Amino acid sequence: MDDHPGKSPDHLTINVTHRDDPVFEVTEADAFASARKYPNIVVRGPLFGLAAQRRGERPRWRLMGELDTGFPQMARDELNSHLWFKAKDDTEDRAERRSLLAAVARLETEPVNEVTADGVRYRIVRADEFARIGGGSLEPPRATDPDDDSWDLDAPESSRTKDFVVDHAAAVGLAEGIDRAGLLQLSYTADRFPHDVRADSQRALTTHPGVVLLPTTFRVVERKELSWSMVTGQHATPQAARRALVDHLTRPMPQLPDLPDMPELPAWMKVDEKEQAIHERAAKKFMARRRPNELLVRGRRFEVVRAERVMRIGPDGPERPRPSDTDDYGPSQIHPLMDEEGNITYGT
């Protein structure tokens, strides 16, 4: 039975296109080769962030940041601060400020996942992070992934996620179209997930049947005997992840100065100078290579890997947090009170 006669809704449309462009064709070939070498996926879990829908942009949503927090409340707090500072610094209009502060007040007292302020819809959105795996190895960066060669550890990081437009019907290449079709039925099924998590995941296949792939990020992981553990957060390019690994190895936590009556630092906080010298030599050799993705030092194997994120889409846009998505804490007042004139009252 055809539930959608005529043109399919945007959240069900995967619009595949082909461009007569050598770069596009090489990228497509790279994606197909990677899919054959790394045919399976391993899901790490959900990530949360912010999206906004402004007048004239419906049904599309625009991501406001990195979408890299592990708890919905952390994203709500981020939205709280965004709206408070917008009311403080970006408007002189009392009605606009009043609307922004009303949304802040809700976020201070309720675990809400959507508010509207000054005609803009703001939503807490979720995505599942996963990596591709084959032959017992996680997928490393692809040759066609955007990259650079700088080893400046203090260079500011770029972002490919902020301002990304979530548009299910936007044209994509054949490789991404096939990827998305293959992810349509992705859900949590392993016994390691609690029953309510698996039930919510299964329910999302119906409530949010579409999927969009967000810009790829890169992480450094440490390979263990039967698993991997994360060493760094998300990075927009493989080289940024490599720089983060060098930083991790060569910039240990500094020792605090000796102070009277100060207890001795625990062993894990102390810098072993011999160990540090070994790390610095390994980092130097790592940096001498062009775009390396593995580093072995003192029996520890570090790898730069691709981390992908898939967002589920329903008739009203990106999926919000699920009932089984947990928080360590609840909403609270983060900033001082402000009135519609912009006057701030600091508590005692």
PDB file of N, CA, C and O in Angstrom, residues 46-79:
ATOM      1  N   PRO A  46      24.888   7.590  21.679  1.00  0.00           N
ATOM      2  CA  PRO A  46      24.331   8.865  21.224  1.00  0.00           C
ATOM      3  C   PRO A  46      25.199  10.060  21.585  1.00  0.00           C
ATOM      4  O   PRO A  46      25.939  10.049  22.572  1.00  0.00           O
ATOM      5  N   LEU A  47      25.076  11.092  20.762  1.00  0.00           N
ATOM      6  CA  LEU A  47      25.650  12.402  21.025  1.00  0.00           C
ATOM      7  C   LEU A  47      24.538  13.427  20.856  1.00  0.00           C
ATOM      8  O   LEU A  47      23.576  13.216  20.111  1.00  0.00           O
ATOM      9  N   PHE A  48      24.682  14.571  21.549  1.00  0.00           N
ATOM     10  CA  PHE A  48      23.617  15.566  21.555  1.00  0.00           C
ATOM     11  C   PHE A  48      24.172  16.949  21.234  1.00  0.00           C
ATOM     12  O   PHE A  48      25.341  17.252  21.491  1.00  0.00           O
ATOM     13  N   GLY A  49      23.323  17.767  20.647  1.00  0.00           N
ATOM     14  CA  GLY A  49      23.731  19.117  20.299  1.00  0.00           C
ATOM     15  C   GLY A  49      22.504  19.979  20.047  1.00  0.00           C
ATOM     16  O   GLY A  49      21.375  19.620  20.414  1.00  0.00           O
ATOM     17  N   LEU A  50      22.715  21.110  19.366  1.00  0.00           N
ATOM     18  CA  LEU A  50      21.660  22.090  19.150  1.00  0.00           C
ATOM     19  C   LEU A  50      21.413  22.305  17.668  1.00  0.00           C
ATOM     20  O   LEU A  50      22.348  22.294  16.859  1.00  0.00           O
ATOM     21  N   ALA A  51      20.151  22.523  17.332  1.00  0.00           N
ATOM     22  CA  ALA A  51      19.774  22.891  15.969  1.00  0.00           C
ATOM     23  C   ALA A  51      18.757  24.010  16.035  1.00  0.00           C
ATOM     24  O   ALA A  51      18.008  24.138  17.013  1.00  0.00           O
ATOM     25  N   ALA A  52      18.730  24.835  15.004  1.00  0.00           N
ATOM     26  CA  ALA A  52      17.792  25.953  14.938  1.00  0.00           C
ATOM     27  C   ALA A  52      17.079  25.928  13.590  1.00  0.00           C
ATOM     28  O   ALA A  52      17.655  25.540  12.572  1.00  0.00           O
ATOM     29  N   GLN A  53      15.819  26.371  13.635  1.00  0.00           N
ATOM     30  CA  GLN A  53      15.036  26.501  12.401  1.00  0.00           C
ATOM     31  C   GLN A  53      14.486  27.923  12.354  1.00  0.00           C
ATOM     32  O   GLN A  53      13.639  28.295  13.166  1.00  0.00           O
ATOM     33  N   ARG A  54      14.984  28.706  11.421  1.00  0.00           N
ATOM     34  CA  ARG A  54      14.585  30.103  11.305  1.00  0.00           C
ATOM     35  C   ARG A  54      13.484  30.273  10.273  1.00  0.00           C
ATOM     36  O   ARG A  54      13.224  29.376   9.479  1.00  0.00           O
ATOM     37  N   ARG A  55      12.872  31.417  10.311  1.00  0.00           N
ATOM     38  CA  ARG A  55      11.820  31.708   9.341  1.00  0.00           C
ATOM     39  C   ARG A  55      12.367  31.546   7.920  1.00  0.00           C
ATOM     40  O   ARG A  55      13.454  31.973   7.604  1.00  0.00           O
ATOM     41  N   GLY A  56      11.617  30.903   7.077  1.00  0.00           N
ATOM     42  CA  GLY A  56      12.012  30.743   5.685  1.00  0.00           C
ATOM     43  C   GLY A  56      12.899  29.551   5.412  1.00  0.00           C
ATOM     44  O   GLY A  56      13.198  29.270   4.252  1.00  0.00           O
ATOM     45  N   GLU A  57      13.345  28.834   6.461  1.00  0.00           N
ATOM     46  CA  GLU A  57      14.238  27.696   6.247  1.00  0.00           C
ATOM     47  C   GLU A  57      13.519  26.346   6.368  1.00  0.00           C
ATOM     48  O   GLU A  57      14.143  25.311   6.161  1.00  0.00           O
ATOM     49  N   ARG A  58      12.249  26.350   6.739  1.00  0.00           N
ATOM     50  CA  ARG A  58      11.539  25.089   6.909  1.00  0.00           C
ATOM     51  C   ARG A  58      11.455  24.349   5.587  1.00  0.00           C
ATOM     52  O   ARG A  58      11.282  24.970   4.552  1.00  0.00           O
ATOM     53  N   PRO A  59      11.582  23.008   5.602  1.00  0.00           N
ATOM     54  CA  PRO A  59      11.692  22.110   6.764  1.00  0.00           C
ATOM     55  C   PRO A  59      13.125  21.859   7.227  1.00  0.00           C
ATOM     56  O   PRO A  59      13.358  20.956   8.015  1.00  0.00           O
ATOM     57  N   ARG A  60      14.055  22.643   6.742  1.00  0.00           N
ATOM     58  CA  ARG A  60      15.465  22.397   7.086  1.00  0.00           C
ATOM     59  C   ARG A  60      15.809  22.959   8.460  1.00  0.00           C
ATOM     60  O   ARG A  60      15.218  23.923   8.918  1.00  0.00           O
ATOM     61  N   TRP A  61      16.810  22.322   9.093  1.00  0.00           N
ATOM     62  CA  TRP A  61      17.349  22.777  10.367  1.00  0.00           C
ATOM     63  C   TRP A  61      18.852  22.994  10.202  1.00  0.00           C
ATOM     64  O   TRP A  61      19.491  22.339   9.379  1.00  0.00           O
ATOM     65  N   ARG A  62      19.410  23.887  11.009  1.00  0.00           N
ATOM     66  CA  ARG A  62      20.842  24.194  10.934  1.00  0.00           C
ATOM     67  C   ARG A  62      21.484  23.895  12.292  1.00  0.00           C
ATOM     68  O   ARG A  62      21.019  24.361  13.333  1.00  0.00           O
ATOM     69  N   LEU A  63      22.562  23.101  12.272  1.00  0.00           N
ATOM     70  CA  LEU A  63      23.255  22.770  13.513  1.00  0.00           C
ATOM     71  C   LEU A  63      23.988  24.001  14.034  1.00  0.00           C
ATOM     72  O   LEU A  63      24.599  24.749  13.283  1.00  0.00           O
ATOM     73  N   MET A  64      23.955  24.183  15.351  1.00  0.00           N
ATOM     74  CA  MET A  64      24.521  25.377  15.972  1.00  0.00           C
ATOM     75  C   MET A  64      25.919  25.144  16.536  1.00  0.00           C
ATOM     76  O   MET A  64      26.578  26.091  16.968  1.00  0.00           O
ATOM     77  N   GLY A  65      26.364  23.909  16.599  1.00  0.00           N
ATOM     78  CA  GLY A  65      27.666  23.628  17.189  1.00  0.00           C
ATOM     79  C   GLY A  65      28.156  22.257  16.769  1.00  0.00           C
ATOM     80  O   GLY A  65      27.758  21.727  15.730  1.00  0.00           O
ATOM     81  N   GLU A  66      28.977  21.667  17.626  1.00  0.00           N
ATOM     82  CA  GLU A  66      29.691  20.454  17.244  1.00  0.00           C
ATOM     83  C   GLU A  66      28.894  19.163  17.393  1.00  0.00           C
ATOM     84  O   GLU A  66      29.259  18.144  16.848  1.00  0.00           O
ATOM     85  N   LEU A  67      27.821  19.173  18.163  1.00  0.00           N
ATOM     86  CA  LEU A  67      27.069  17.949  18.430  1.00  0.00           C
ATOM     87  C   LEU A  67      28.013  16.871  18.983  1.00  0.00           C
ATOM     88  O   LEU A  67      28.263  15.843  18.359  1.00  0.00           O
ATOM     89  N   ASP A  68      28.552  17.152  20.168  1.00  0.00           N
ATOM     90  CA  ASP A  68      29.572  16.266  20.726  1.00  0.00           C
ATOM     91  C   ASP A  68      29.416  16.020  22.215  1.00  0.00           C
ATOM     92  O   ASP A  68      30.333  15.514  22.866  1.00  0.00           O
ATOM     93  N   THR A  69      28.259  16.372  22.796  1.00  0.00           N
ATOM     94  CA  THR A  69      28.070  16.132  24.220  1.00  0.00           C
ATOM     95  C   THR A  69      27.373  14.800  24.442  1.00  0.00           C
ATOM     96  O   THR A  69      26.560  14.355  23.631  1.00  0.00           O
ATOM     97  N   GLY A  70      27.687  14.159  25.564  1.00  0.00           N
ATOM     98  CA  GLY A  70      27.165  12.827  25.822  1.00  0.00           C
ATOM     99  C   GLY A  70      25.842  12.785  26.566  1.00  0.00           C
ATOM    100  O   GLY A  70      25.273  11.705  26.747  1.00  0.00           O
ATOM    101  N   PHE A  71      25.332  13.956  27.009  1.00  0.00           N
ATOM    102  CA  PHE A  71      24.099  13.990  27.787  1.00  0.00           C
ATOM    103  C   PHE A  71      23.205  15.117  27.277  1.00  0.00           C
ATOM    104  O   PHE A  71      23.686  16.212  26.981  1.00  0.00           O
ATOM    105  N   PRO A  72      21.888  14.877  27.190  1.00  0.00           N
ATOM    106  CA  PRO A  72      20.977  15.919  26.714  1.00  0.00           C
ATOM    107  C   PRO A  72      21.053  17.200  27.538  1.00  0.00           C
ATOM    108  O   PRO A  72      20.992  18.299  26.989  1.00  0.00           O
ATOM    109  N   GLN A  73      21.200  17.080  28.872  1.00  0.00           N
ATOM    110  CA  GLN A  73      21.196  18.276  29.704  1.00  0.00           C
ATOM    111  C   GLN A  73      22.380  19.188  29.412  1.00  0.00           C
ATOM    112  O   GLN A  73      22.277  20.418  29.531  1.00  0.00           O
ATOM    113  N   MET A  74      23.500  18.614  29.011  1.00  0.00           N
ATOM    114  CA  MET A  74      24.645  19.445  28.636  1.00  0.00           C
ATOM    115  C   MET A  74      24.291  20.315  27.421  1.00  0.00           C
ATOM    116  O   MET A  74      24.683  21.490  27.355  1.00  0.00           O
ATOM    117  N   ALA A  75      23.538  19.768  26.487  1.00  0.00           N
ATOM    118  CA  ALA A  75      23.105  20.549  25.324  1.00  0.00           C
ATOM    119  C   ALA A  75      22.070  21.586  25.740  1.00  0.00           C
ATOM    120  O   ALA A  75      22.070  22.712  25.225  1.00  0.00           O
ATOM    121  N   ARG A  76      21.179  21.229  26.683  1.00  0.00           N
ATOM    122  CA  ARG A  76      20.205  22.220  27.164  1.00  0.00           C
ATOM    123  C   ARG A  76      20.906  23.390  27.842  1.00  0.00           C
ATOM    124  O   ARG A  76      20.522  24.548  27.670  1.00  0.00           O
ATOM    125  N   ASP A  77      21.935  23.094  28.621  1.00  0.00           N
ATOM    126  CA  ASP A  77      22.700  24.163  29.266  1.00  0.00           C
ATOM    127  C   ASP A  77      23.398  25.045  28.240  1.00  0.00           C
ATOM    128  O   ASP A  77      23.504  26.262  28.402  1.00  0.00           O
ATOM    129  N   GLU A  78      23.888  24.420  27.174  1.00  0.00           N
ATOM    130  CA  GLU A  78      24.523  25.185  26.095  1.00  0.00           C
ATOM    131  C   GLU A  78      23.516  26.131  25.451  1.00  0.00           C
ATOM    132  O   GLU A  78      23.830  27.295  25.155  1.00  0.00           O
ATOM    133  N   LEU A  79      22.285  25.639  25.240  1.00  0.00           N
ATOM    134  CA  LEU A  79      21.242  26.483  24.666  1.00  0.00           C
ATOM    135  C   LEU A  79      20.863  27.599  25.639  1.00  0.00           C
ATOM    136  O   LEU A  79      20.655  28.750  25.235  1.00  0.00           O
TER     137      LEU A  79
END
